[in-house]
C-alpha cells in the first residue's frame, strides 16, 4: 500500500536532502534540534520543567546533575494534585510558560502524568494521582497554562511507566481495558481537553513493544483515537530502533547522538525499508507544530517577575497542604506559646525531588529563617536527626530536652532526598529509622506534638496515635515553608485532599506481589484495581482514604438533585473559619454484570465559603461517567441498570446519595468466563490462568534464562556468561552499595545500572554504533573474540 500524505510544509520539505530530513528527526546535543537556516528552520529548544524550569546552558544532562538557570521551584505535581484545583494548576503552569519564554524554551517537558500504581515508584512525587480522572483534569489544566504563553507542553511518559527499576528495558504487560481505563485515560483527557503540542513516549515496552515504536499506542490510540495532532518526542534515551520509531509515529529522538541514528534512517530509506514519505510526514508534523511555537516564544521573550512567581508558589503550596489529623483541635496553634521546632527539614527544607525535574530555585524558604515573622512566644530549635539516616543519640537527647521545655512541638519529618528519586524505586514505605526514633523520643516527652510531613509519596505512620496532629505538605516547592506556617497558625485554613490512598502498610497495597516487575516483565496483574479502586472494593482498612483531608471548619452537604445532565447540591460552611471544600462525585453500579471497582471518581468541585455561607455545586455528567471499556467492541460502553450517585467528602465518606436508572449501549459482557479475582477485587494473588484470560494472550516469558540481549540492562549483567560482563557487574554493584551506604542517591550510577546496553549509543553521543553494541552483547555473553571483532569492524565502518 502506498503511503499518501498531504504536506503542509512541502515548500520546505521538497528542498531538503534525505540526510537533512533524517537529522531533523533526532536531537542536536542534549536539548536542541538541528537547525537549517537555509530553509528557515530554527533549532527548537526543549527543557525540563514539570514544576519549574531546568534550563541548562553549560553541560547538559538528563538527570539533574549539572547546573541550570535559576527558576521558580513550584510545588511538585503530587503536591498540587492535593489542591484538586485545575484553575490553580493552570495559573502555575502559565507562570512556568512565562519562565520558559524568558529562557527561549520552545517546549516544556511536562507535566508528568503517570498513574501511581504503587507507593514505591521513585517518581511518584512528579505524578498527579492514583486516579486517572483527577490526573487528567490537572494534566489538561497544566497544558492549557503552559501553552497559553506560547511554548509547547509535552505530557509524559506515555505510557504504563509506573516503575523506575530497569525503566528503559522492562516490559509492562497490561490488559487492554486497564490500559484504556487507568493508564492512558489521563492522557486521553489531556489530549481532548487541552490539545498538547507534544507527548513524550516512555522508556518501557508495552506488551512487548517499546512505547516509542509502538504503532498501536502512537498511531492507533494517540493519533487516531484520541485525536492528537502534535509531535511525539522520545524520552531521553528511550529510542530503541529509531527507524522503527519513525515508521510507527515517533517524531523526535532525544537526546542527539551526533547523527549516528540519522545514518540508520538514511540507509533504511535507501534500502527500501522505510518510505521517504513517512519521513516527510514526521517532519511536516514537527514543522507544523513547532514553527508557530518558536515564533511566539521569540516574540514574547522578556524576563519574568521572580517575586510574583514566588508568591504564586506560596499560594499553590498553601492550597495543597493536607491536614490529616487534628485531635482536640490543637491546630490552628495560638502564637502565644513556646514551640520546639524539631527536625532538620525545618532548617534545610525538603521541598522538591531529585532527577530530571530538579530546579535551581530563585530562592528557598526554610522554616527557621522565617519563623521570626510569626509571633510565637519563644522558639527553640533542634535538628533531631541527620538526613543521612544515621542515628545520633546526642541529637535525640537534645530534641527530648527541647520537647520537654516547650508547650507544643512542631516536628518536621518525612522522606529525605535519598529516599525518593527518579531512577530508583523505594524499597519500603517506611520513614527513615532515625526519624522514627526521634518521633518516639519526642512524643515520650511531650504529647502536644504536631507532625509536619515532607514527602512526595506515601509513608507508613505507625506513630500516628502518639501525636496530636499531622499536616502533610508533600513537596511544597521553594515557598513551602511560609505556606506551612500559615496553615499551622491559622492564617490559611487547610483545604487540600489526598490524591492517593494512604494504606496502613506496604503489604496492603494491591500490586504488592507484582511490584516492581521481576526479570524482564512488569506484570500489571491487579488490573483495574489501583489505589482506592482496590481498597474500597475489598473494604480494606486504610490509614487515610483517597480524597481525604480535614479543615478548621465544618461543611454540611444537602439538597441533592440529579438530572440527566448531572448533579446539583448545596454545601454550607457550618464552622467558624472561612475555607474551601472539595466535593467528590463517585459512581457505583449496582450488581454489575461486567466486573468493575465498587465506585469510581467521575467529577469534583472545589468551593470557597465564608462561615454560614451556602454554595450550590453543579457537577455535570460526562461521556464516560457511567462507561467502561469493552474489549470486545473496542468501545466505551454503558451497562444498563441502577447506578448510585454518591456525593462524598472522600472515597470512604459518602454524604449524599441517589439512585438512577441508566440506559445501556447494549454491548454484551466481553468476559466469557468467570475471573473471580477481578469480580471480587481480590487481586492479591491473581493466578496465571485468570491473568491470561484477562490479557487475552499467554503471559510473555520474561525470564533471563538464555543469553542477554541489547535491551537488557547493565544490572542484568549479573546473569552474564562471560567474565567481562560479570566484572562490569561487580564494579557497578560495588559503586551502588557505596552510594547507598553514604545515604545518597547517586543518579549517574543508578542510571547506568538500569540502562540497557543499547543506551551506549546515546550516552556516548554516538561514539558507540549499534553494531558496536551488538559486539558488546556478544562479549558479555562469553563470545569474547567474535564480539571484539564485531565491535572493531563496526567502529571502522561506523555501522
Ligand atoms: C526523564 C524525563 C525527562 C528527560 C530529560 C528523562 O530521564 O525520564 O522525564 O524529561 O530525562 O531530562
mmCIF file with all atom_site columns, N, CA and C in Angstrom, residues 322-333 337 406-411 413 439-440 442-453 461-472 488 544 548 550-552:
data_model
loop_
_atom_site.group_PDB
_atom_site.id
_atom_site.type_symbol
_atom_site.label_atom_id
_atom_site.label_alt_id
_atom_site.label_comp_id
_atom_site.label_asym_id
_atom_site.label_entity_id
_atom_site.label_seq_id
_atom_site.pdbx_PDB_ins_code
_atom_site.Cartn_x
_atom_site.Cartn_y
_atom_site.Cartn_z
_atom_site.occupancy
_atom_site.B_iso_or_equiv
_atom_site.pdbx_formal_charge
_atom_site.auth_seq_id
_atom_site.auth_comp_id
_atom_site.auth_asym_id
_atom_site.auth_atom_id
_atom_site.pdbx_PDB_model_num
ATOM 1   N N  . UNK A 1 322 ? -2.344  19.247 53.203 1.00 0.00 ? 322 UNK A N  1
ATOM 2   C CA . UNK A 1 322 ? -3.442  18.389 53.670 1.00 0.00 ? 322 UNK A CA 1
ATOM 3   C C  . UNK A 1 322 ? -3.326  18.189 55.183 1.00 0.00 ? 322 UNK A C  1
ATOM 4   N N  . UNK A 1 323 ? -4.405  18.524 55.870 1.00 0.00 ? 323 UNK A N  1
ATOM 5   C CA . UNK A 1 323 ? -4.470  18.285 57.317 1.00 0.00 ? 323 UNK A CA 1
ATOM 6   C C  . UNK A 1 323 ? -5.029  16.878 57.522 1.00 0.00 ? 323 UNK A C  1
ATOM 7   N N  . UNK A 1 324 ? -4.194  16.002 58.089 1.00 0.00 ? 324 UNK A N  1
ATOM 8   C CA . UNK A 1 324 ? -4.605  14.600 58.194 1.00 0.00 ? 324 UNK A CA 1
ATOM 9   C C  . UNK A 1 324 ? -5.176  14.241 59.567 1.00 0.00 ? 324 UNK A C  1
ATOM 10  N N  . UNK A 1 325 ? -4.711  14.946 60.583 1.00 0.00 ? 325 UNK A N  1
ATOM 11  C CA . UNK A 1 325 ? -5.220  14.648 61.929 1.00 0.00 ? 325 UNK A CA 1
ATOM 12  C C  . UNK A 1 325 ? -5.187  15.935 62.723 1.00 0.00 ? 325 UNK A C  1
ATOM 13  N N  . UNK A 1 326 ? -6.194  16.157 63.576 1.00 0.00 ? 326 UNK A N  1
ATOM 14  C CA . UNK A 1 326 ? -6.201  17.385 64.378 1.00 0.00 ? 326 UNK A CA 1
ATOM 15  C C  . UNK A 1 326 ? -6.956  17.130 65.679 1.00 0.00 ? 326 UNK A C  1
ATOM 16  N N  . UNK A 1 327 ? -6.365  16.276 66.503 1.00 0.00 ? 327 UNK A N  1
ATOM 17  C CA . UNK A 1 327 ? -7.015  15.870 67.746 1.00 0.00 ? 327 UNK A CA 1
ATOM 18  C C  . UNK A 1 327 ? -7.153  17.062 68.680 1.00 0.00 ? 327 UNK A C  1
ATOM 19  N N  . UNK A 1 328 ? -8.292  17.182 69.314 1.00 0.00 ? 328 UNK A N  1
ATOM 20  C CA . UNK A 1 328 ? -8.595  18.273 70.268 1.00 0.00 ? 328 UNK A CA 1
ATOM 21  C C  . UNK A 1 328 ? -8.424  19.648 69.619 1.00 0.00 ? 328 UNK A C  1
ATOM 22  N N  . UNK A 1 329 ? -8.518  19.688 68.328 1.00 0.00 ? 329 UNK A N  1
ATOM 23  C CA . UNK A 1 329 ? -8.307  20.965 67.609 1.00 0.00 ? 329 UNK A CA 1
ATOM 24  C C  . UNK A 1 329 ? -7.044  21.680 68.080 1.00 0.00 ? 329 UNK A C  1
ATOM 25  N N  . UNK A 1 330 ? -5.973  20.927 68.160 1.00 0.00 ? 330 UNK A N  1
ATOM 26  C CA . UNK A 1 330 ? -4.702  21.539 68.585 1.00 0.00 ? 330 UNK A CA 1
ATOM 27  C C  . UNK A 1 330 ? -4.274  22.615 67.575 1.00 0.00 ? 330 UNK A C  1
ATOM 28  N N  . UNK A 1 331 ? -4.690  22.433 66.340 1.00 0.00 ? 331 UNK A N  1
ATOM 29  C CA . UNK A 1 331 ? -4.434  23.439 65.302 1.00 0.00 ? 331 UNK A CA 1
ATOM 30  C C  . UNK A 1 331 ? -5.739  24.151 65.001 1.00 0.00 ? 331 UNK A C  1
ATOM 31  N N  . UNK A 1 332 ? -5.713  25.405 64.600 1.00 0.00 ? 332 UNK A N  1
ATOM 32  C CA . UNK A 1 332 ? -4.544  26.261 64.459 1.00 0.00 ? 332 UNK A CA 1
ATOM 33  C C  . UNK A 1 332 ? -3.931  26.601 65.813 1.00 0.00 ? 332 UNK A C  1
ATOM 34  N N  . UNK A 1 333 ? -2.637  26.774 65.777 1.00 0.00 ? 333 UNK A N  1
ATOM 35  C CA . UNK A 1 333 ? -1.887  26.955 67.016 1.00 0.00 ? 333 UNK A CA 1
ATOM 36  C C  . UNK A 1 333 ? -1.851  28.429 67.393 1.00 0.00 ? 333 UNK A C  1
ATOM 37  N N  . UNK A 1 337 ? 2.702   30.963 72.418 1.00 0.00 ? 337 UNK A N  1
ATOM 38  C CA . UNK A 1 337 ? 3.192   29.717 73.013 1.00 0.00 ? 337 UNK A CA 1
ATOM 39  C C  . UNK A 1 337 ? 4.678   29.549 72.769 1.00 0.00 ? 337 UNK A C  1
ATOM 40  N N  . UNK A 1 406 ? 8.961   22.871 75.868 1.00 0.00 ? 406 UNK A N  1
ATOM 41  C CA . UNK A 1 406 ? 8.004   23.640 75.047 1.00 0.00 ? 406 UNK A CA 1
ATOM 42  C C  . UNK A 1 406 ? 6.552   23.322 75.393 1.00 0.00 ? 406 UNK A C  1
ATOM 43  N N  . UNK A 1 407 ? 5.652   24.277 75.032 1.00 0.00 ? 407 UNK A N  1
ATOM 44  C CA . UNK A 1 407 ? 4.217   23.983 75.154 1.00 0.00 ? 407 UNK A CA 1
ATOM 45  C C  . UNK A 1 407 ? 3.814   23.002 74.050 1.00 0.00 ? 407 UNK A C  1
ATOM 46  N N  . UNK A 1 408 ? 4.325   23.276 72.875 1.00 0.00 ? 408 UNK A N  1
ATOM 47  C CA . UNK A 1 408 ? 3.948   22.452 71.706 1.00 0.00 ? 408 UNK A CA 1
ATOM 48  C C  . UNK A 1 408 ? 5.202   22.127 70.907 1.00 0.00 ? 408 UNK A C  1
ATOM 49  N N  . UNK A 1 409 ? 5.221   20.922 70.349 1.00 0.00 ? 409 UNK A N  1
ATOM 50  C CA . UNK A 1 409 ? 6.348   20.546 69.487 1.00 0.00 ? 409 UNK A CA 1
ATOM 51  C C  . UNK A 1 409 ? 5.883   20.579 68.033 1.00 0.00 ? 409 UNK A C  1
ATOM 52  N N  . UNK A 1 410 ? 6.657   21.225 67.200 1.00 0.00 ? 410 UNK A N  1
ATOM 53  C CA . UNK A 1 410 ? 6.430   21.155 65.749 1.00 0.00 ? 410 UNK A CA 1
ATOM 54  C C  . UNK A 1 410 ? 7.535   20.272 65.195 1.00 0.00 ? 410 UNK A C  1
ATOM 55  N N  . UNK A 1 411 ? 7.160   19.081 64.785 1.00 0.00 ? 411 UNK A N  1
ATOM 56  C CA . UNK A 1 411 ? 8.167   18.078 64.432 1.00 0.00 ? 411 UNK A CA 1
ATOM 57  C C  . UNK A 1 411 ? 8.190   17.874 62.913 1.00 0.00 ? 411 UNK A C  1
ATOM 58  N N  . UNK A 1 413 ? 9.383   16.070 59.750 1.00 0.00 ? 413 UNK A N  1
ATOM 59  C CA . UNK A 1 413 ? 9.961   14.796 59.326 1.00 0.00 ? 413 UNK A CA 1
ATOM 60  C C  . UNK A 1 413 ? 9.482   14.444 57.914 1.00 0.00 ? 413 UNK A C  1
ATOM 61  N N  . UNK A 1 439 ? 10.615  10.508 66.612 1.00 0.00 ? 439 UNK A N  1
ATOM 62  C CA . UNK A 1 439 ? 9.187   10.705 66.936 1.00 0.00 ? 439 UNK A CA 1
ATOM 63  C C  . UNK A 1 439 ? 8.868   10.031 68.270 1.00 0.00 ? 439 UNK A C  1
ATOM 64  N N  . UNK A 1 440 ? 9.409   8.831  68.442 1.00 0.00 ? 440 UNK A N  1
ATOM 65  C CA . UNK A 1 440 ? 9.201   8.113  69.704 1.00 0.00 ? 440 UNK A CA 1
ATOM 66  C C  . UNK A 1 440 ? 9.731   8.898  70.884 1.00 0.00 ? 440 UNK A C  1
ATOM 67  N N  . UNK A 1 442 ? 10.476  12.114 71.162 1.00 0.00 ? 442 UNK A N  1
ATOM 68  C CA . UNK A 1 442 ? 9.834   13.418 71.403 1.00 0.00 ? 442 UNK A CA 1
ATOM 69  C C  . UNK A 1 442 ? 8.445   13.244 72.005 1.00 0.00 ? 442 UNK A C  1
ATOM 70  N N  . UNK A 1 443 ? 7.674   12.312 71.445 1.00 0.00 ? 443 UNK A N  1
ATOM 71  C CA . UNK A 1 443 ? 6.309   12.142 71.963 1.00 0.00 ? 443 UNK A CA 1
ATOM 72  C C  . UNK A 1 443 ? 6.334   11.567 73.380 1.00 0.00 ? 443 UNK A C  1
ATOM 73  N N  . UNK A 1 444 ? 7.426   10.913 73.734 1.00 0.00 ? 444 UNK A N  1
ATOM 74  C CA . UNK A 1 444 ? 7.581   10.437 75.104 1.00 0.00 ? 444 UNK A CA 1
ATOM 75  C C  . UNK A 1 444 ? 7.716   11.607 76.076 1.00 0.00 ? 444 UNK A C  1
ATOM 76  N N  . UNK A 1 445 ? 8.186   12.736 75.589 1.00 0.00 ? 445 UNK A N  1
ATOM 77  C CA . UNK A 1 445 ? 8.400   13.898 76.454 1.00 0.00 ? 445 UNK A CA 1
ATOM 78  C C  . UNK A 1 445 ? 7.231   14.872 76.414 1.00 0.00 ? 445 UNK A C  1
ATOM 79  N N  . UNK A 1 446 ? 6.566   14.941 75.251 1.00 0.00 ? 446 UNK A N  1
ATOM 80  C CA . UNK A 1 446 ? 5.527   15.958 75.093 1.00 0.00 ? 446 UNK A CA 1
ATOM 81  C C  . UNK A 1 446 ? 4.449   15.445 74.139 1.00 0.00 ? 446 UNK A C  1
ATOM 82  N N  . UNK A 1 447 ? 3.261   15.296 74.670 1.00 0.00 ? 447 UNK A N  1
ATOM 83  C CA . UNK A 1 447 ? 2.197   14.732 73.809 1.00 0.00 ? 447 UNK A CA 1
ATOM 84  C C  . UNK A 1 447 ? 1.582   15.785 72.895 1.00 0.00 ? 447 UNK A C  1
ATOM 85  N N  . UNK A 1 448 ? 1.858   17.035 73.194 1.00 0.00 ? 448 UNK A N  1
ATOM 86  C CA . UNK A 1 448 ? 1.322   18.124 72.338 1.00 0.00 ? 448 UNK A CA 1
ATOM 87  C C  . UNK A 1 448 ? 2.224   18.249 71.109 1.00 0.00 ? 448 UNK A C  1
ATOM 88  N N  . UNK A 1 449 ? 2.222   17.208 70.317 1.00 0.00 ? 449 UNK A N  1
ATOM 89  C CA . UNK A 1 449 ? 3.140   17.195 69.173 1.00 0.00 ? 449 UNK A CA 1
ATOM 90  C C  . UNK A 1 449 ? 2.374   17.261 67.854 1.00 0.00 ? 449 UNK A C  1
ATOM 91  N N  . UNK A 1 450 ? 2.826   18.184 67.010 1.00 0.00 ? 450 UNK A N  1
ATOM 92  C CA . UNK A 1 450 ? 2.258   18.311 65.664 1.00 0.00 ? 450 UNK A CA 1
ATOM 93  C C  . UNK A 1 450 ? 3.330   17.841 64.694 1.00 0.00 ? 450 UNK A C  1
ATOM 94  N N  . UNK A 1 451 ? 3.012   16.828 63.905 1.00 0.00 ? 451 UNK A N  1
ATOM 95  C CA . UNK A 1 451 ? 3.992   16.320 62.940 1.00 0.00 ? 451 UNK A CA 1
ATOM 96  C C  . UNK A 1 451 ? 3.734   16.974 61.582 1.00 0.00 ? 451 UNK A C  1
ATOM 97  N N  . UNK A 1 452 ? 4.808   17.496 61.002 1.00 0.00 ? 452 UNK A N  1
ATOM 98  C CA . UNK A 1 452 ? 4.697   18.103 59.667 1.00 0.00 ? 452 UNK A CA 1
ATOM 99  C C  . UNK A 1 452 ? 5.503   17.224 58.718 1.00 0.00 ? 452 UNK A C  1
ATOM 100 N N  . UNK A 1 453 ? 4.819   16.639 57.746 1.00 0.00 ? 453 UNK A N  1
ATOM 101 C CA . UNK A 1 453 ? 5.473   15.673 56.869 1.00 0.00 ? 453 UNK A CA 1
ATOM 102 C C  . UNK A 1 453 ? 5.863   16.328 55.535 1.00 0.00 ? 453 UNK A C  1
ATOM 103 N N  . UNK A 1 461 ? 2.670   5.370  58.815 1.00 0.00 ? 461 UNK A N  1
ATOM 104 C CA . UNK A 1 461 ? 2.676   6.228  60.009 1.00 0.00 ? 461 UNK A CA 1
ATOM 105 C C  . UNK A 1 461 ? 2.334   5.415  61.254 1.00 0.00 ? 461 UNK A C  1
ATOM 106 N N  . UNK A 1 462 ? 3.207   4.500  61.647 1.00 0.00 ? 462 UNK A N  1
ATOM 107 C CA . UNK A 1 462 ? 2.885   3.659  62.800 1.00 0.00 ? 462 UNK A CA 1
ATOM 108 C C  . UNK A 1 462 ? 2.781   4.473  64.090 1.00 0.00 ? 462 UNK A C  1
ATOM 109 N N  . UNK A 1 463 ? 3.251   5.712  64.038 1.00 0.00 ? 463 UNK A N  1
ATOM 110 C CA . UNK A 1 463 ? 3.286   6.582  65.221 1.00 0.00 ? 463 UNK A CA 1
ATOM 111 C C  . UNK A 1 463 ? 2.059   7.475  65.337 1.00 0.00 ? 463 UNK A C  1
ATOM 112 N N  . UNK A 1 464 ? 1.093   7.317  64.415 1.00 0.00 ? 464 UNK A N  1
ATOM 113 C CA . UNK A 1 464 ? 0.025   8.320  64.312 1.00 0.00 ? 464 UNK A CA 1
ATOM 114 C C  . UNK A 1 464 ? -0.743  8.527  65.625 1.00 0.00 ? 464 UNK A C  1
ATOM 115 N N  . UNK A 1 465 ? -0.914  7.463  66.401 1.00 0.00 ? 465 UNK A N  1
ATOM 116 C CA . UNK A 1 465 ? -1.710  7.605  67.626 1.00 0.00 ? 465 UNK A CA 1
ATOM 117 C C  . UNK A 1 465 ? -0.981  8.405  68.699 1.00 0.00 ? 465 UNK A C  1
ATOM 118 N N  . UNK A 1 466 ? 0.346   8.494  68.565 1.00 0.00 ? 466 UNK A N  1
ATOM 119 C CA . UNK A 1 466 ? 1.115   9.182  69.603 1.00 0.00 ? 466 UNK A CA 1
ATOM 120 C C  . UNK A 1 466 ? 1.125   10.689 69.428 1.00 0.00 ? 466 UNK A C  1
ATOM 121 N N  . UNK A 1 467 ? 0.672   11.176 68.277 1.00 0.00 ? 467 UNK A N  1
ATOM 122 C CA . UNK A 1 467 ? 0.787   12.615 68.038 1.00 0.00 ? 467 UNK A CA 1
ATOM 123 C C  . UNK A 1 467 ? -0.604  13.232 67.946 1.00 0.00 ? 467 UNK A C  1
ATOM 124 N N  . UNK A 1 468 ? -0.654  14.544 68.206 1.00 0.00 ? 468 UNK A N  1
ATOM 125 C CA . UNK A 1 468 ? -1.973  15.208 68.207 1.00 0.00 ? 468 UNK A CA 1
ATOM 126 C C  . UNK A 1 468 ? -2.417  15.610 66.802 1.00 0.00 ? 468 UNK A C  1
ATOM 127 N N  . UNK A 1 469 ? -1.443  16.003 65.990 1.00 0.00 ? 469 UNK A N  1
ATOM 128 C CA . UNK A 1 469 ? -1.843  16.465 64.652 1.00 0.00 ? 469 UNK A CA 1
ATOM 129 C C  . UNK A 1 469 ? -0.811  16.047 63.611 1.00 0.00 ? 469 UNK A C  1
ATOM 130 N N  . UNK A 1 470 ? -1.296  15.882 62.387 1.00 0.00 ? 470 UNK A N  1
ATOM 131 C CA . UNK A 1 470 ? -0.393  15.612 61.262 1.00 0.00 ? 470 UNK A CA 1
ATOM 132 C C  . UNK A 1 470 ? -0.791  16.543 60.112 1.00 0.00 ? 470 UNK A C  1
ATOM 133 N N  . UNK A 1 471 ? 0.197   17.284 59.637 1.00 0.00 ? 471 UNK A N  1
ATOM 134 C CA . UNK A 1 471 ? -0.036  18.153 58.475 1.00 0.00 ? 471 UNK A CA 1
ATOM 135 C C  . UNK A 1 471 ? 0.917   17.687 57.389 1.00 0.00 ? 471 UNK A C  1
ATOM 136 N N  . UNK A 1 472 ? 0.366   17.439 56.200 1.00 0.00 ? 472 UNK A N  1
ATOM 137 C CA . UNK A 1 472 ? 1.216   16.925 55.125 1.00 0.00 ? 472 UNK A CA 1
ATOM 138 C C  . UNK A 1 472 ? 1.431   18.014 54.079 1.00 0.00 ? 472 UNK A C  1
ATOM 139 N N  . UNK A 1 488 ? -0.312  26.278 59.950 1.00 0.00 ? 488 UNK A N  1
ATOM 140 C CA . UNK A 1 488 ? -0.171  25.911 61.363 1.00 0.00 ? 488 UNK A CA 1
ATOM 141 C C  . UNK A 1 488 ? -0.775  26.994 62.268 1.00 0.00 ? 488 UNK A C  1
ATOM 142 N N  . UNK A 1 544 ? -5.632  6.599  55.579 1.00 0.00 ? 544 UNK A N  1
ATOM 143 C CA . UNK A 1 544 ? -6.443  7.717  55.078 1.00 0.00 ? 544 UNK A CA 1
ATOM 144 C C  . UNK A 1 544 ? -6.914  7.365  53.670 1.00 0.00 ? 544 UNK A C  1
ATOM 145 N N  . UNK A 1 548 ? -9.062  12.326 51.034 1.00 0.00 ? 548 UNK A N  1
ATOM 146 C CA . UNK A 1 548 ? -9.271  12.724 52.436 1.00 0.00 ? 548 UNK A CA 1
ATOM 147 C C  . UNK A 1 548 ? -8.481  13.977 52.806 1.00 0.00 ? 548 UNK A C  1
ATOM 148 N N  . UNK A 1 550 ? -8.753  17.263 56.184 1.00 0.00 ? 550 UNK A N  1
ATOM 149 C CA . UNK A 1 550 ? -9.574  17.987 57.163 1.00 0.00 ? 550 UNK A CA 1
ATOM 150 C C  . UNK A 1 550 ? -9.461  19.489 56.942 1.00 0.00 ? 550 UNK A C  1
ATOM 151 N N  . UNK A 1 551 ? -10.288 20.197 57.697 1.00 0.00 ? 551 UNK A N  1
ATOM 152 C CA . UNK A 1 551 ? -10.303 21.660 57.605 1.00 0.00 ? 551 UNK A CA 1
ATOM 153 C C  . UNK A 1 551 ? -10.453 22.195 59.031 1.00 0.00 ? 551 UNK A C  1
ATOM 154 N N  . UNK A 1 552 ? -10.234 23.497 59.219 1.00 0.00 ? 552 UNK A N  1
ATOM 155 C CA . UNK A 1 552 ? -10.515 24.081 60.539 1.00 0.00 ? 552 UNK A CA 1
ATOM 156 C C  . UNK A 1 552 ? -11.988 24.408 60.703 1.00 0.00 ? 552 UNK A C  1
#
